[in-house]
CSV table of N, CA and C and ligand atoms in Angstrom, one decimal:
chain,number,residue,atom,x,y,z
A,27,UNK,N,77.5,66.7,122.4
A,27,UNK,CA,77.6,68.0,122.9
A,27,UNK,C,76.8,69.0,122.0
A,28,UNK,N,76.1,69.9,122.6
A,28,UNK,CA,75.3,70.9,121.8
A,28,UNK,C,76.2,71.9,121.1
A,29,UNK,N,75.9,72.2,119.8
A,29,UNK,CA,76.8,73.2,119.1
A,29,UNK,C,76.7,74.6,119.9
A,30,UNK,N,77.8,75.3,119.7
A,30,UNK,CA,77.9,76.6,120.4
A,30,UNK,C,76.7,77.5,120.1
A,31,UNK,N,76.2,78.2,121.0
A,31,UNK,CA,75.1,79.2,120.7
A,31,UNK,C,73.7,78.6,120.9
A,32,UNK,N,73.6,77.3,120.8
A,32,UNK,CA,72.3,76.6,121.0
A,32,UNK,C,71.9,76.7,122.5
A,33,UNK,N,70.6,76.8,122.7
A,33,UNK,CA,70.1,76.7,124.0
A,33,UNK,C,70.1,75.3,124.5
A,34,UNK,N,70.6,75.0,125.6
A,34,UNK,CA,70.6,73.6,126.1
A,34,UNK,C,69.5,73.6,127.2
A,35,UNK,N,68.6,72.6,127.1
A,35,UNK,CA,67.6,72.5,128.1
A,35,UNK,C,68.0,71.5,129.2
A,36,UNK,N,68.0,72.0,130.4
A,36,UNK,CA,68.3,71.1,131.6
A,36,UNK,C,67.2,71.2,132.6
A,37,UNK,N,66.7,70.1,133.0
A,37,UNK,CA,65.6,70.2,134.0
A,37,UNK,C,66.1,70.8,135.3
A,38,UNK,N,65.1,71.5,136.0
A,38,UNK,CA,65.6,72.1,137.2
A,38,UNK,C,66.1,71.1,138.3
A,39,UNK,N,65.5,69.9,138.2
A,39,UNK,CA,66.0,68.9,139.2
A,39,UNK,C,67.5,68.5,138.9
A,40,UNK,N,67.8,68.4,137.6
A,40,UNK,CA,69.2,68.2,137.2
A,40,UNK,C,70.1,69.3,137.6
A,41,UNK,N,69.6,70.5,137.4
A,41,UNK,CA,70.4,71.7,137.8
A,41,UNK,C,70.7,71.7,139.3
A,42,UNK,N,69.7,71.3,140.1
A,42,UNK,CA,69.9,71.3,141.5
A,42,UNK,C,71.0,70.3,141.9
A,43,UNK,N,71.2,69.2,141.0
A,43,UNK,CA,72.2,68.2,141.4
A,43,UNK,C,73.6,68.7,141.1
A,44,UNK,N,73.7,69.6,140.1
A,44,UNK,CA,75.1,70.0,139.7
A,44,UNK,C,75.5,71.4,140.1
A,45,UNK,N,74.5,72.3,140.4
A,45,UNK,CA,74.8,73.7,140.6
A,45,UNK,C,75.1,74.0,142.1
A,46,UNK,N,76.3,74.2,142.4
A,46,UNK,CA,76.6,74.6,143.7
A,46,UNK,C,78.0,75.3,143.7
A,47,UNK,N,78.4,75.9,144.8
A,47,UNK,CA,79.6,76.6,144.9
A,47,UNK,C,80.8,75.6,144.9
A,48,UNK,N,82.0,76.0,144.6
A,48,UNK,CA,83.1,75.1,144.6
A,48,UNK,C,83.5,74.6,146.0
A,49,UNK,N,83.5,73.3,146.2
A,49,UNK,CA,83.8,72.8,147.5
A,49,UNK,C,85.2,72.8,147.9
A,50,UNK,N,85.6,72.1,149.0
A,50,UNK,CA,86.9,72.0,149.5
A,50,UNK,C,87.4,73.3,150.1
A,51,UNK,N,88.8,73.3,150.4
A,51,UNK,CA,89.4,74.5,151.0
A,51,UNK,C,90.5,75.0,150.2
A,52,UNK,N,90.5,74.6,148.9
A,52,UNK,CA,91.6,75.0,148.0
A,52,UNK,C,91.5,76.5,147.6
A,53,UNK,N,92.4,76.9,146.7
A,53,UNK,CA,92.6,78.3,146.3
A,53,UNK,C,91.3,78.8,145.7
A,54,UNK,N,90.6,78.0,144.9
A,54,UNK,CA,89.4,78.4,144.1
A,54,UNK,C,88.1,78.1,144.8
A,55,UNK,N,88.2,77.5,146.0
A,55,UNK,CA,87.0,77.1,146.7
A,55,UNK,C,86.1,78.3,147.2
A,56,UNK,N,84.8,78.0,147.4
A,56,UNK,CA,84.0,79.0,148.0
A,56,UNK,C,84.5,79.4,149.4
A,57,UNK,N,84.9,78.4,150.1
A,57,UNK,CA,85.4,78.7,151.5
A,57,UNK,C,86.5,79.7,151.5
A,58,UNK,N,87.3,79.7,150.5
A,58,UNK,CA,88.4,80.7,150.4
A,58,UNK,C,88.2,81.9,149.6
A,59,UNK,N,87.0,82.0,149.0
A,59,UNK,CA,86.6,83.2,148.2
A,59,UNK,C,85.3,83.8,148.5
A,60,UNK,N,85.0,83.9,149.8
A,60,UNK,CA,83.7,84.4,150.1
A,60,UNK,C,83.9,85.5,151.2
A,61,UNK,N,85.0,86.2,151.2
A,61,UNK,CA,85.2,87.3,152.2
A,61,UNK,C,84.3,88.4,151.9
A,62,UNK,N,84.0,88.7,150.6
A,62,UNK,CA,83.1,89.8,150.3
A,62,UNK,C,81.7,89.6,150.9
A,63,UNK,N,81.2,88.3,150.8
A,63,UNK,CA,79.9,87.9,151.3
A,63,UNK,C,80.0,88.1,152.9
A,64,UNK,N,81.1,87.7,153.4
A,64,UNK,CA,81.3,87.7,154.9
A,64,UNK,C,81.1,89.2,155.4
A,65,UNK,N,81.8,90.1,154.6
A,65,UNK,CA,81.7,91.5,155.0
A,65,UNK,C,80.3,92.0,155.0
A,66,UNK,N,79.6,91.7,153.9
A,66,UNK,CA,78.2,92.1,153.8
A,66,UNK,C,77.3,91.5,154.9
A,67,UNK,N,77.6,90.3,155.2
A,67,UNK,CA,76.8,89.6,156.2
A,67,UNK,C,77.0,90.3,157.6
A,68,UNK,N,78.3,90.7,157.8
A,68,UNK,CA,78.5,91.3,159.1
A,68,UNK,C,78.0,92.7,159.2
A,69,UNK,N,78.0,93.4,158.0
A,69,UNK,CA,77.4,94.8,158.0
A,69,UNK,C,75.9,94.8,158.2
A,70,UNK,N,75.3,93.6,158.0
A,70,UNK,CA,73.8,93.5,158.1
A,70,UNK,C,73.4,92.9,159.5
A,71,UNK,N,74.4,92.6,160.3
A,71,UNK,CA,74.1,91.9,161.6
A,71,UNK,C,73.2,92.7,162.5
A,72,UNK,N,73.3,94.0,162.5
A,72,UNK,CA,72.4,94.8,163.3
A,72,UNK,C,71.0,94.6,162.9
A,73,UNK,N,70.7,94.5,161.6
A,73,UNK,CA,69.3,94.3,161.2
A,73,UNK,C,68.8,92.9,161.6
A,74,UNK,N,69.7,91.9,161.5
A,74,UNK,CA,69.3,90.6,162.0
A,74,UNK,C,69.0,90.6,163.4
A,75,UNK,N,69.8,91.3,164.2
A,75,UNK,CA,69.6,91.3,165.7
A,75,UNK,C,68.3,92.1,166.0
A,76,UNK,N,68.0,93.1,165.2
A,76,UNK,CA,66.7,93.9,165.4
A,76,UNK,C,65.6,92.9,165.2
A,77,UNK,N,65.7,92.1,164.2
A,77,UNK,CA,64.6,91.1,163.8
A,77,UNK,C,64.5,90.1,165.0
A,78,UNK,N,65.6,89.6,165.4
A,78,UNK,CA,65.6,88.6,166.5
A,78,UNK,C,65.0,89.2,167.8
A,79,UNK,N,65.2,90.5,168.0
A,79,UNK,CA,64.7,91.1,169.2
A,79,UNK,C,63.1,91.2,169.2
A,80,UNK,N,62.6,91.1,167.9
A,80,UNK,CA,61.1,91.2,167.8
A,80,UNK,C,60.5,89.8,168.0
A,81,UNK,N,61.3,88.8,168.0
A,81,UNK,CA,60.7,87.4,168.2
A,81,UNK,C,60.3,87.2,169.6
A,82,UNK,N,59.1,86.6,169.7
A,82,UNK,CA,58.6,86.2,171.0
A,82,UNK,C,59.4,85.0,171.5
A,83,UNK,N,59.8,85.1,172.8
A,83,UNK,CA,60.6,83.9,173.3
A,83,UNK,C,59.6,82.8,173.8
A,84,UNK,N,59.9,81.6,173.4
A,84,UNK,CA,59.1,80.5,173.9
A,84,UNK,C,59.7,80.1,175.2
A,85,UNK,N,59.1,79.1,175.9
A,85,UNK,CA,59.6,78.6,177.1
A,85,UNK,C,60.9,77.9,176.8
A,86,UNK,N,61.9,77.9,177.8
A,86,UNK,CA,63.2,77.3,177.5
A,86,UNK,C,63.1,75.8,177.3
A,87,UNK,N,61.9,75.2,177.6
A,87,UNK,CA,61.8,73.7,177.2
A,87,UNK,C,61.6,73.5,175.7
A,88,UNK,N,61.2,74.6,175.0
A,88,UNK,CA,61.0,74.4,173.6
A,88,UNK,C,62.4,74.7,172.9
A,89,UNK,N,62.9,73.7,172.1
A,89,UNK,CA,64.2,74.0,171.4
A,89,UNK,C,64.1,75.2,170.5
A,90,UNK,N,65.2,75.9,170.3
A,90,UNK,CA,65.2,77.0,169.4
A,90,UNK,C,66.0,76.5,168.2
A,91,UNK,N,65.4,76.6,167.0
A,91,UNK,CA,66.0,76.0,165.8
A,91,UNK,C,66.2,77.1,164.8
A,92,UNK,N,67.4,77.1,164.2
A,92,UNK,CA,67.8,78.0,163.1
A,92,UNK,C,68.0,77.2,161.9
A,93,UNK,N,67.6,77.7,160.7
A,93,UNK,CA,67.9,77.1,159.4
A,93,UNK,C,68.5,78.1,158.5
A,94,UNK,N,69.6,77.7,157.9
A,94,UNK,CA,70.2,78.6,156.8
A,94,UNK,C,69.9,77.9,155.5
A,95,UNK,N,69.1,78.5,154.7
A,95,UNK,CA,68.8,78.0,153.3
A,95,UNK,C,69.8,78.6,152.3
A,96,UNK,N,70.8,77.8,151.9
A,96,UNK,CA,71.8,78.3,151.0
A,96,UNK,C,73.1,78.5,151.8
A,97,UNK,N,73.5,77.5,152.6
A,97,UNK,CA,74.6,77.7,153.5
A,97,UNK,C,75.9,77.7,152.8
A,98,UNK,N,76.0,77.0,151.7
A,98,UNK,CA,77.3,76.7,151.0
A,98,UNK,C,78.3,76.0,151.9
A,99,UNK,N,79.6,76.1,151.6
A,99,UNK,CA,80.6,75.3,152.3
A,99,UNK,C,81.7,76.1,152.9
A,100,UNK,N,81.4,77.3,153.3
A,100,UNK,CA,82.4,78.1,154.0
A,100,UNK,C,82.0,78.4,155.4
A,101,UNK,N,82.8,79.3,156.0
A,101,UNK,CA,82.4,79.6,157.4
A,101,UNK,C,81.4,80.7,157.6
A,102,UNK,N,81.0,81.4,156.5
A,102,UNK,CA,80.0,82.5,156.6
A,102,UNK,C,78.8,82.0,157.3
A,103,UNK,N,78.2,80.9,156.9
A,103,UNK,CA,77.0,80.4,157.5
A,103,UNK,C,77.2,80.1,158.9
A,104,UNK,N,78.3,79.5,159.2
A,104,UNK,CA,78.5,79.1,160.6
A,104,UNK,C,78.6,80.3,161.5
A,105,UNK,N,79.3,81.4,161.0
A,105,UNK,CA,79.4,82.6,161.8
A,105,UNK,C,78.0,83.3,162.0
A,106,UNK,N,77.2,83.3,161.0
A,106,UNK,CA,75.9,83.9,161.1
A,106,UNK,C,75.0,83.1,162.1
A,107,UNK,N,75.0,81.8,162.0
A,107,UNK,CA,74.3,80.9,162.9
A,107,UNK,C,74.8,81.2,164.3
A,108,UNK,N,76.1,81.3,164.5
A,108,UNK,CA,76.7,81.5,165.8
A,108,UNK,C,76.2,82.8,166.4
A,109,UNK,N,76.1,83.9,165.6
A,109,UNK,CA,75.7,85.2,166.0
A,109,UNK,C,74.2,85.1,166.4
A,110,UNK,N,73.4,84.4,165.7
A,110,UNK,CA,72.0,84.3,166.0
A,110,UNK,C,71.8,83.6,167.3
A,111,UNK,N,72.5,82.5,167.5
A,111,UNK,CA,72.3,81.7,168.7
A,111,UNK,C,72.8,82.5,170.0
A,112,UNK,N,74.0,83.1,169.8
A,112,UNK,CA,74.5,83.9,170.9
A,112,UNK,C,73.6,85.0,171.3
A,113,UNK,N,73.0,85.7,170.3
A,113,UNK,CA,72.1,86.8,170.6
A,113,UNK,C,70.8,86.3,171.3
A,114,UNK,N,70.3,85.2,170.8
A,114,UNK,CA,69.1,84.6,171.5
A,114,UNK,C,69.4,84.2,172.9
A,115,UNK,N,70.5,83.5,173.1
A,115,UNK,CA,70.9,83.1,174.4
A,115,UNK,C,71.0,84.3,175.4
A,116,UNK,N,71.5,85.4,174.9
A,116,UNK,CA,71.6,86.6,175.7
A,116,UNK,C,70.2,87.1,176.1
A,117,UNK,N,69.2,87.0,175.1
A,117,UNK,CA,67.9,87.4,175.4
A,117,UNK,C,67.3,86.6,176.5
A,118,UNK,N,67.4,85.2,176.4
A,118,UNK,CA,66.9,84.4,177.5
A,118,UNK,C,67.6,84.7,178.8
A,119,UNK,N,68.9,84.9,178.8
A,119,UNK,CA,69.6,85.2,180.0
A,119,UNK,C,69.1,86.5,180.6
A,120,UNK,N,68.9,87.5,179.8
A,120,UNK,CA,68.4,88.8,180.3
A,120,UNK,C,67.1,88.7,181.1
A,121,UNK,N,66.3,87.7,180.7
A,121,UNK,CA,65.0,87.5,181.4
A,121,UNK,C,65.2,86.6,182.6
A,122,UNK,N,66.4,86.2,182.9
A,122,UNK,CA,66.7,85.3,184.0
A,122,UNK,C,66.3,83.8,183.7
A,123,UNK,N,66.0,83.5,182.4
A,123,UNK,CA,65.6,82.2,182.0
A,123,UNK,C,66.8,81.3,181.6
A,124,UNK,N,66.7,80.0,181.8
A,124,UNK,CA,67.7,79.1,181.2
A,124,UNK,C,67.6,79.2,179.7
A,125,UNK,N,68.7,78.9,179.0
A,125,UNK,CA,68.6,78.9,177.5
A,125,UNK,C,68.0,77.6,177.1
A,126,UNK,N,67.2,77.6,176.0
A,126,UNK,CA,66.7,76.3,175.4
A,126,UNK,C,67.9,75.6,174.8
A,127,UNK,N,67.6,74.3,174.3
A,127,UNK,CA,68.6,73.7,173.5
A,127,UNK,C,68.5,74.3,172.1
A,128,UNK,N,69.7,74.6,171.5
A,128,UNK,CA,69.7,75.2,170.2
A,128,UNK,C,70.1,74.2,169.1
A,129,UNK,N,69.5,74.3,168.0
A,129,UNK,CA,69.9,73.4,166.8
A,129,UNK,C,70.0,74.3,165.6
A,130,UNK,N,70.9,73.9,164.7
A,130,UNK,CA,71.0,74.6,163.4
A,130,UNK,C,70.9,73.6,162.3
A,131,UNK,N,70.1,73.9,161.3
A,131,UNK,CA,70.0,73.1,160.1
A,131,UNK,C,70.7,73.9,159.0
A,132,UNK,N,71.8,73.3,158.4
A,132,UNK,CA,72.5,73.9,157.3
A,132,UNK,C,72.0,73.2,156.0
A,133,UNK,N,71.3,74.0,155.2
A,133,UNK,CA,70.7,73.5,154.0
A,133,UNK,C,71.2,74.1,152.8
A,134,UNK,N,71.4,73.3,151.8
A,134,UNK,CA,71.9,73.7,150.5
A,134,UNK,C,71.6,72.6,149.5
A,135,UNK,N,71.9,72.9,148.2
A,135,UNK,CA,71.7,71.9,147.2
A,135,UNK,C,72.5,70.6,147.5
A,136,UNK,N,72.0,69.4,147.0
A,136,UNK,CA,72.7,68.2,147.3
A,136,UNK,C,74.2,68.1,146.9
A,137,UNK,N,74.5,68.9,145.8
A,137,UNK,CA,75.9,68.8,145.3
A,137,UNK,C,76.9,69.7,146.2
A,138,UNK,N,76.3,70.3,147.2
A,138,UNK,CA,77.2,71.2,148.1
A,138,UNK,C,78.1,70.3,148.9
A,139,UNK,N,79.3,70.8,149.2
A,139,UNK,CA,80.3,70.1,149.9
A,139,UNK,C,80.1,70.2,151.4
A,140,UNK,N,79.1,69.4,151.9
A,140,UNK,CA,78.7,69.5,153.3
A,140,UNK,C,79.9,69.0,154.2
A,141,UNK,N,80.8,68.1,153.6
A,141,UNK,CA,81.9,67.6,154.5
A,141,UNK,C,82.8,68.8,154.9
A,142,UNK,N,83.1,69.7,153.9
A,142,UNK,CA,83.9,70.8,154.3
A,142,UNK,C,83.2,71.7,155.3
A,143,UNK,N,81.9,71.9,155.1
A,143,UNK,CA,81.2,72.8,156.0
A,143,UNK,C,81.3,72.2,157.5
A,144,UNK,N,81.0,70.9,157.5
A,144,UNK,CA,81.0,70.2,158.9
A,144,UNK,C,82.4,70.2,159.5
A,145,UNK,N,83.4,70.1,158.7
A,145,UNK,CA,84.8,70.2,159.2
A,145,UNK,C,85.1,71.6,159.8
A,146,UNK,N,84.4,72.6,159.3
A,146,UNK,CA,84.7,73.9,159.8
A,146,UNK,C,83.9,74.2,161.1
A,147,UNK,N,83.0,73.4,161.5
A,147,UNK,CA,82.2,73.6,162.7
A,147,UNK,C,83.1,73.5,163.9
A,148,UNK,N,83.0,74.4,164.9
A,148,UNK,CA,83.8,74.2,166.1
A,148,UNK,C,83.3,73.0,166.8
A,149,UNK,N,84.0,72.4,167.7
A,149,UNK,CA,83.6,71.2,168.4
A,149,UNK,C,82.4,71.5,169.3
A,150,UNK,N,81.5,70.6,169.5
A,150,UNK,CA,80.3,70.7,170.3
A,150,UNK,C,80.8,70.9,171.8
A,151,UNK,N,80.2,71.9,172.4
A,151,UNK,CA,80.8,72.3,173.7
A,151,UNK,C,80.2,71.7,174.9
A,152,UNK,N,79.4,70.6,174.8
A,152,UNK,CA,78.8,70.1,176.0
A,152,UNK,C,79.5,68.8,176.5
A,153,UNK,N,80.7,68.5,176.0
A,153,UNK,CA,81.4,67.3,176.5
A,153,UNK,C,82.0,67.6,177.9
A,154,UNK,N,81.4,67.1,178.9
A,154,UNK,CA,81.8,67.3,180.2
A,154,UNK,C,81.4,68.7,180.8
A,155,UNK,N,80.8,69.5,180.0
A,155,UNK,CA,80.3,70.8,180.5
A,155,UNK,C,78.9,71.0,180.0
A,156,UNK,N,78.4,72.2,180.3
A,156,UNK,CA,77.0,72.5,179.9
A,156,UNK,C,77.0,73.3,178.7
A,157,UNK,N,75.8,73.4,178.0
A,157,UNK,CA,75.6,74.2,176.9
A,157,UNK,C,75.8,75.7,177.3
A,158,UNK,N,75.5,76.0,178.5
A,158,UNK,CA,75.7,77.4,179.0
A,158,UNK,C,77.2,77.7,179.0
A,159,UNK,N,78.0,76.8,179.4
A,159,UNK,CA,79.5,77.0,179.4
A,159,UNK,C,79.9,77.2,177.9
A,160,UNK,N,79.4,76.4,177.0
A,160,UNK,CA,79.8,76.5,175.6
A,160,UNK,C,79.4,77.9,175.1
A,161,UNK,N,78.2,78.4,175.5
A,161,UNK,CA,77.8,79.7,175.0
A,161,UNK,C,78.8,80.8,175.5
A,162,UNK,N,79.4,80.5,176.6
A,162,UNK,CA,80.3,81.6,177.1
A,162,UNK,C,81.7,81.5,176.5
A,163,UNK,N,82.0,80.5,175.7
A,163,UNK,CA,83.3,80.5,175.1
A,163,UNK,C,83.1,80.6,173.5
A,164,UNK,N,84.1,81.2,172.9
A,164,UNK,CA,84.0,81.3,171.4
A,164,UNK,C,84.5,80.1,170.7
A,165,UNK,N,85.3,79.3,171.3
A,165,UNK,CA,85.9,78.2,170.6
A,165,UNK,C,85.0,77.0,170.5
A,166,UNK,N,83.8,77.0,171.2
A,166,UNK,CA,83.0,75.8,171.1
A,166,UNK,C,81.6,76.2,170.6
A,167,UNK,N,81.0,75.1,170.1
A,167,UNK,CA,79.6,75.3,169.5
A,167,UNK,C,78.6,75.0,170.6
A,168,UNK,N,77.6,75.8,170.6
A,168,UNK,CA,76.6,75.6,171.7
A,168,UNK,C,75.3,75.1,171.1
A,169,UNK,N,75.3,74.5,169.9
A,169,UNK,CA,74.1,74.0,169.2
A,169,UNK,C,74.4,72.7,168.5
A,170,UNK,N,73.3,71.9,168.3
A,170,UNK,CA,73.4,70.7,167.5
A,170,UNK,C,73.3,71.1,166.1
A,171,UNK,N,74.0,70.4,165.2
A,171,UNK,CA,74.1,70.8,163.8
A,171,UNK,C,73.6,69.6,162.9
A,172,UNK,N,72.9,69.9,161.8
A,172,UNK,CA,72.6,68.9,160.9
A,172,UNK,C,72.5,69.5,159.5
A,173,UNK,N,72.8,68.7,158.5
A,173,UNK,CA,72.8,69.1,157.1
A,173,UNK,C,71.5,68.7,156.5
A,174,UNK,N,70.9,69.6,155.6
A,174,UNK,CA,69.6,69.3,155.0
A,174,UNK,C,69.8,69.5,153.5
A,175,UNK,N,70.1,68.4,152.7
A,175,UNK,CA,70.3,68.6,151.3
A,175,UNK,C,69.0,68.8,150.5
A,176,UNK,N,68.9,69.8,149.6
A,176,UNK,CA,67.7,70.0,148.9
A,176,UNK,C,67.5,71.4,148.4
A,177,UNK,N,66.6,71.6,147.5
A,177,UNK,CA,66.3,73.0,147.1
A,177,UNK,C,65.4,73.7,148.0
A,178,UNK,N,65.6,75.0,148.2
A,178,UNK,CA,64.6,75.7,149.0
A,178,UNK,C,63.3,76.1,148.2
A,179,UNK,N,63.3,75.6,147.0
A,179,UNK,CA,62.0,75.8,146.2
A,179,UNK,C,61.1,74.6,146.5
A,180,UNK,N,61.6,73.6,147.2
A,180,UNK,CA,60.8,72.4,147.6
A,180,UNK,C,60.8,72.3,149.1
A,181,UNK,N,60.0,71.3,149.5
A,181,UNK,CA,59.8,71.2,151.0
A,181,UNK,C,61.1,70.5,151.5
A,182,UNK,N,61.6,71.1,152.6
A,182,UNK,CA,62.9,70.6,153.2
A,182,UNK,C,62.7,70.0,154.6
A,183,UNK,N,61.6,70.3,155.3
A,183,UNK,CA,61.4,69.9,156.7
A,183,UNK,C,60.1,69.3,156.9
A,184,UNK,N,60.0,68.5,158.0
A,184,UNK,CA,58.7,68.0,158.4
A,184,UNK,C,57.9,69.1,159.0
A,185,UNK,N,56.6,68.9,159.1
A,185,UNK,CA,55.8,70.0,159.7
A,185,UNK,C,56.1,70.2,161.2
B,30,SAM,C1,76.6,82.9,147.3
B,30,SAM,S1,76.2,81.4,148.2
B,30,SAM,C2,76.0,82.0,149.8
B,30,SAM,C3,76.5,81.1,150.8
B,30,SAM,C4,76.5,81.5,152.3
B,30,SAM,N1,75.1,81.7,152.7
B,30,SAM,C5,77.3,82.8,152.5
B,30,SAM,O1,76.7,83.8,152.9
B,30,SAM,O2,78.5,82.8,152.2
B,30,SAM,C6,74.6,81.0,147.7
B,30,SAM,C7,74.2,79.6,148.0
B,30,SAM,O3,72.8,79.4,147.7
B,30,SAM,C8,72.7,78.0,147.2
B,30,SAM,N2,71.5,77.9,146.4
B,30,SAM,C9,71.2,78.5,145.2
B,30,SAM,N3,70.0,78.1,144.7
B,30,SAM,C10,69.5,77.2,145.7
B,30,SAM,C11,68.3,76.5,145.8
B,30,SAM,N4,67.3,76.5,144.9
B,30,SAM,N5,68.1,75.8,147.0
B,30,SAM,C12,69.1,75.7,147.9
B,30,SAM,N6,70.2,76.4,147.9
B,30,SAM,C13,70.4,77.1,146.8
B,30,SAM,C14,74.0,77.8,146.4
B,30,SAM,O4,74.2,76.4,146.2
B,30,SAM,C15,75.0,78.5,147.2
B,30,SAM,O5,75.7,77.7,148.1
């Protein structure tokens, strides 16, 4: 162990392996201690929606994909992704178009507790029903979800 006060050099790759929010759903977990972040995210929602309104809509055959870089393991990321997808679905609907298939990539450092994040996801809403029906209910998820472990300072996705 390095003596107190000495600088300890850790490579950025090693930091990526160990540096993440506290997982699980316990008292000290990020999932249970991120209400302040949730408040800020919801106060910024109108700006996010303004940005989404400026996006050009593709044809409904082209899937719409959301990626959250730094999702951590609480429900904040899930709530923001949900708000984005519901807003975009409304835009397609307003034009009389079908909604595209929606997907969300939840990305964070490999040491993130993706299990807790995935357990917080509402059930996928197209079992026996359509994605449109799932979009109409709050208790179901209207998008496919995947986890992407890695640093956002490196390449995370194929072209
Ligand atoms: C304060 S948390 C925010 C989590 C969530 N987006 C929210 O709003 O509650 C910041 C997240 O960024 C992640 N993070 C920090 N540096 C990162 C990097 N280089 N690549 C990917 N994720 C990173 C952390 O692991 C952490 O989960």
